[in-house]
Amino acid sequence: MAEQYTINGKWLKSLFGITVYKDSGVRESSDSFMAWPDRKESLTVERQDEDGLQVDLASPKFASREFVLKCALNANNRADYFNKYNGFRTEVFAADTHELYVADQDQLYYVYYKKQANFKTLSNINNDGVWATFDVIFGERNPSENMQSVYLVDDQDRFLIA
């Protein structure tokens, strides 16, 4: 399977031994990146002498999203495991935002580390062939940094990405 993800230009699989997978474990996935952000509430005014609400729809704003990477880390032995695990932790704990590249979308996302969840070792750490799974949850500062806008430009339904 081709490598699918980089963080700050470093391939997760070849450098850190990490494969990103879906819950079913069938294939690597970028599904959480495809979800649209929630729209924030617009400014509203409710007047007693008018029906309904006056809603400011001129400039919609969007809530930040979370992205979950379901990770499986494979290492040859105890030393290899700690090198890969600690190396990946050091990378995601670094200051500022990270560039997370999703190859099957050919998209770069700007994210920051929020937390790790569901950590589980699947083999004895002192044996050869060490496996662990965990989720890494990333957040985004500004959804507009991670969304391309598409505008209709002609009467033949051809789009231009801005």
mmCIF file of C-alpha atoms in Angstrom:
data_model
loop_
_atom_site.group_PDB
_atom_site.id
_atom_site.type_symbol
_atom_site.label_atom_id
_atom_site.label_comp_id
_atom_site.label_asym_id
_atom_site.label_seq_id
_atom_site.Cartn_x
_atom_site.Cartn_y
_atom_site.Cartn_z
ATOM 1 C CA MET A 1 0.000 0.000 0.000
ATOM 2 C CA ALA A 2 1.346 3.419 -0.917
ATOM 3 C CA GLU A 3 2.150 5.867 1.818
ATOM 4 C CA GLN A 4 -0.779 8.158 2.461
ATOM 5 C CA TYR A 5 0.180 10.718 5.101
ATOM 6 C CA THR A 6 3.018 13.072 5.968
ATOM 7 C CA ILE A 7 3.420 15.410 8.901
ATOM 8 C CA ASN A 8 5.683 18.379 8.232
ATOM 9 C CA GLY A 9 7.008 16.568 5.151
ATOM 10 C CA LYS A 10 7.839 13.319 6.998
ATOM 11 C CA TRP A 11 6.104 10.112 5.849
ATOM 12 C CA LEU A 12 4.269 8.514 8.769
ATOM 13 C CA LYS A 13 4.757 4.935 7.588
ATOM 14 C CA SER A 14 8.402 4.896 6.527
ATOM 15 C CA LEU A 15 9.784 7.150 9.298
ATOM 16 C CA PHE A 16 7.495 6.428 12.253
ATOM 17 C CA GLY A 17 6.121 2.978 11.322
ATOM 18 C CA ILE A 18 2.563 4.345 11.440
ATOM 19 C CA THR A 19 -0.284 3.244 9.203
ATOM 20 C CA VAL A 20 -3.535 5.218 9.351
ATOM 21 C CA TYR A 21 -6.640 3.042 9.081
ATOM 22 C CA LYS A 22 -10.454 3.100 9.199
ATOM 23 C CA ASP A 23 -12.415 1.471 12.013
ATOM 24 C CA SER A 24 -12.910 -1.580 9.817
ATOM 25 C CA GLY A 25 -9.142 -1.758 9.229
ATOM 26 C CA VAL A 26 -9.720 -2.362 5.522
ATOM 27 C CA ARG A 27 -7.853 0.603 4.099
ATOM 28 C CA GLU A 28 -6.248 3.873 5.061
ATOM 29 C CA SER A 29 -8.781 6.665 5.286
ATOM 30 C CA SER A 30 -9.063 10.412 5.077
ATOM 31 C CA ASP A 31 -12.810 10.521 5.752
ATOM 32 C CA SER A 32 -12.698 12.906 8.719
ATOM 33 C CA PHE A 33 -11.014 15.533 6.551
ATOM 34 C CA MET A 34 -13.915 15.509 4.078
ATOM 35 C CA ALA A 35 -16.570 16.577 6.598
ATOM 36 C CA TRP A 36 -17.741 20.172 6.349
ATOM 37 C CA PRO A 37 -17.291 22.430 9.365
ATOM 38 C CA ASP A 38 -20.365 23.501 11.330
ATOM 39 C CA ARG A 39 -21.603 26.986 10.650
ATOM 40 C CA LYS A 40 -21.444 29.344 13.617
ATOM 41 C CA GLU A 41 -24.600 31.155 14.648
ATOM 42 C CA SER A 42 -25.114 34.414 12.771
ATOM 43 C CA LEU A 43 -26.029 37.673 14.446
ATOM 44 C CA THR A 44 -29.779 37.837 14.810
ATOM 45 C CA VAL A 45 -32.331 40.405 15.848
ATOM 46 C CA GLU A 46 -35.865 39.540 16.872
ATOM 47 C CA ARG A 47 -38.289 42.432 16.722
ATOM 48 C CA GLN A 48 -41.591 42.328 18.527
ATOM 49 C CA ASP A 49 -43.410 44.071 15.688
ATOM 50 C CA GLU A 50 -42.104 41.755 12.879
ATOM 51 C CA ASP A 51 -42.505 38.083 12.037
ATOM 52 C CA GLY A 52 -39.444 35.827 12.292
ATOM 53 C CA LEU A 53 -35.869 36.920 12.766
ATOM 54 C CA GLN A 54 -33.503 39.267 11.013
ATOM 55 C CA VAL A 55 -30.414 37.142 10.386
ATOM 56 C CA ASP A 56 -27.086 38.502 9.140
ATOM 57 C CA LEU A 57 -26.174 36.032 6.381
ATOM 58 C CA ALA A 58 -23.692 38.313 4.602
ATOM 59 C CA SER A 59 -20.500 36.795 6.003
ATOM 60 C CA PRO A 60 -20.873 33.227 7.303
ATOM 61 C CA LYS A 61 -18.353 31.989 9.861
ATOM 62 C CA PHE A 62 -17.439 28.365 10.574
ATOM 63 C CA ALA A 63 -16.432 26.397 13.643
ATOM 64 C CA SER A 64 -13.072 24.657 13.830
ATOM 65 C CA ARG A 65 -13.047 20.905 13.230
ATOM 66 C CA GLU A 66 -11.255 17.966 14.776
ATOM 67 C CA PHE A 67 -9.525 15.337 12.681
ATOM 68 C CA VAL A 68 -8.978 11.837 14.046
ATOM 69 C CA LEU A 69 -6.156 9.675 12.732
ATOM 70 C CA LYS A 70 -6.535 6.032 13.775
ATOM 71 C CA CYS A 71 -2.921 4.898 13.937
ATOM 72 C CA ALA A 72 -1.278 1.489 14.027
ATOM 73 C CA LEU A 73 2.423 1.584 14.870
ATOM 74 C CA ASN A 74 4.607 -1.355 13.877
ATOM 75 C CA ALA A 75 8.182 -1.746 15.095
ATOM 76 C CA ASN A 76 10.808 -4.486 14.827
ATOM 77 C CA ASN A 77 11.659 -4.607 18.544
ATOM 78 C CA ARG A 78 11.544 -2.661 21.814
ATOM 79 C CA ALA A 79 14.236 -0.119 20.840
ATOM 80 C CA ASP A 80 12.695 0.448 17.405
ATOM 81 C CA TYR A 81 9.275 0.893 19.031
ATOM 82 C CA PHE A 82 10.469 3.588 21.436
ATOM 83 C CA ASN A 83 12.427 5.389 18.715
ATOM 84 C CA LYS A 84 9.372 5.532 16.426
ATOM 85 C CA TYR A 85 6.806 6.268 19.138
ATOM 86 C CA ASN A 86 8.868 8.985 20.820
ATOM 87 C CA GLY A 87 9.906 10.442 17.465
ATOM 88 C CA PHE A 88 6.275 10.790 16.372
ATOM 89 C CA ARG A 89 5.326 12.279 19.750
ATOM 90 C CA THR A 90 8.150 14.812 19.477
ATOM 91 C CA GLU A 91 6.958 15.780 15.990
ATOM 92 C CA VAL A 92 3.310 16.350 16.957
ATOM 93 C CA PHE A 93 4.185 18.086 20.258
ATOM 94 C CA ALA A 94 6.269 20.716 18.419
ATOM 95 C CA ALA A 95 5.105 24.322 18.632
ATOM 96 C CA ASP A 96 2.790 25.989 16.106
ATOM 97 C CA THR A 97 0.666 24.309 13.456
ATOM 98 C CA HIS A 98 1.712 21.246 11.479
ATOM 99 C CA GLU A 99 1.334 20.506 7.793
ATOM 100 C CA LEU A 100 -0.551 17.225 7.477
ATOM 101 C CA TYR A 101 -0.577 15.931 3.901
ATOM 102 C CA VAL A 102 -3.292 13.471 2.808
ATOM 103 C CA ALA A 103 -2.084 11.825 -0.403
ATOM 104 C CA ASP A 104 -5.374 10.361 -1.654
ATOM 105 C CA GLN A 105 -6.800 13.900 -1.696
ATOM 106 C CA ASP A 106 -3.519 15.567 -2.661
ATOM 107 C CA GLN A 107 -4.371 18.071 0.084
ATOM 108 C CA LEU A 108 -2.337 19.769 2.774
ATOM 109 C CA TYR A 109 -4.100 20.562 6.070
ATOM 110 C CA TYR A 110 -2.876 22.938 8.758
ATOM 111 C CA VAL A 111 -3.500 21.316 12.128
ATOM 112 C CA TYR A 112 -2.306 21.275 15.722
ATOM 113 C CA TYR A 113 -2.105 18.410 18.192
ATOM 114 C CA LYS A 114 -4.984 18.221 20.692
ATOM 115 C CA LYS A 115 -4.766 14.788 22.314
ATOM 116 C CA GLN A 116 -4.153 11.077 22.019
ATOM 117 C CA ALA A 117 -6.865 8.520 22.810
ATOM 118 C CA ASN A 118 -7.496 4.769 22.845
ATOM 119 C CA PHE A 119 -3.872 3.708 23.243
ATOM 120 C CA LYS A 120 -3.430 -0.074 23.239
ATOM 121 C CA THR A 121 -0.409 -2.333 22.787
ATOM 122 C CA LEU A 122 -1.268 -5.400 20.739
ATOM 123 C CA SER A 123 1.906 -7.328 21.490
ATOM 124 C CA ASN A 124 4.458 -7.631 24.255
ATOM 125 C CA ILE A 125 6.775 -4.650 24.026
ATOM 126 C CA ASN A 126 9.816 -6.813 24.779
ATOM 127 C CA ASN A 127 9.238 -9.151 21.814
ATOM 128 C CA ASP A 128 10.169 -8.808 18.182
ATOM 129 C CA GLY A 129 7.363 -7.357 16.099
ATOM 130 C CA VAL A 130 5.800 -4.763 18.401
ATOM 131 C CA TRP A 131 2.342 -3.386 17.538
ATOM 132 C CA ALA A 132 0.344 -0.564 19.147
ATOM 133 C CA THR A 133 -2.798 1.309 18.126
ATOM 134 C CA PHE A 134 -3.948 4.772 19.149
ATOM 135 C CA ASP A 135 -5.937 7.726 17.905
ATOM 136 C CA VAL A 136 -4.354 11.129 17.394
ATOM 137 C CA ILE A 137 -6.791 14.018 17.444
ATOM 138 C CA PHE A 138 -5.768 17.164 15.616
ATOM 139 C CA GLY A 139 -7.593 20.492 15.620
ATOM 140 C CA GLU A 140 -7.632 23.335 13.151
ATOM 141 C CA ARG A 141 -7.260 26.990 14.016
ATOM 142 C CA ASN A 142 -9.136 28.353 11.055
ATOM 143 C CA PRO A 143 -11.333 26.203 8.802
ATOM 144 C CA SER A 144 -10.894 28.575 5.864
ATOM 145 C CA GLU A 145 -7.174 27.667 5.768
ATOM 146 C CA ASN A 146 -8.193 24.072 5.007
ATOM 147 C CA MET A 147 -11.086 24.620 2.596
ATOM 148 C CA GLN A 148 -10.816 25.482 -1.054
ATOM 149 C CA SER A 149 -13.498 27.775 -2.416
ATOM 150 C CA VAL A 150 -15.079 26.889 -5.747
ATOM 151 C CA TYR A 151 -16.952 29.440 -7.827
ATOM 152 C CA LEU A 152 -19.182 28.926 -10.856
ATOM 153 C CA VAL A 153 -17.675 30.975 -13.691
ATOM 154 C CA ASP A 154 -19.757 30.354 -16.800
ATOM 155 C CA ASP A 155 -23.117 29.220 -18.159
ATOM 156 C CA GLN A 156 -21.763 25.717 -18.957
ATOM 157 C CA ASP A 157 -21.335 24.797 -15.295
ATOM 158 C CA ARG A 158 -17.537 24.915 -15.432
ATOM 159 C CA PHE A 159 -15.885 25.677 -12.093
ATOM 160 C CA LEU A 160 -12.814 27.662 -11.199
ATOM 161 C CA ILE A 161 -11.031 26.907 -7.926
ATOM 162 C CA ALA A 162 -9.959 30.112 -6.250
#
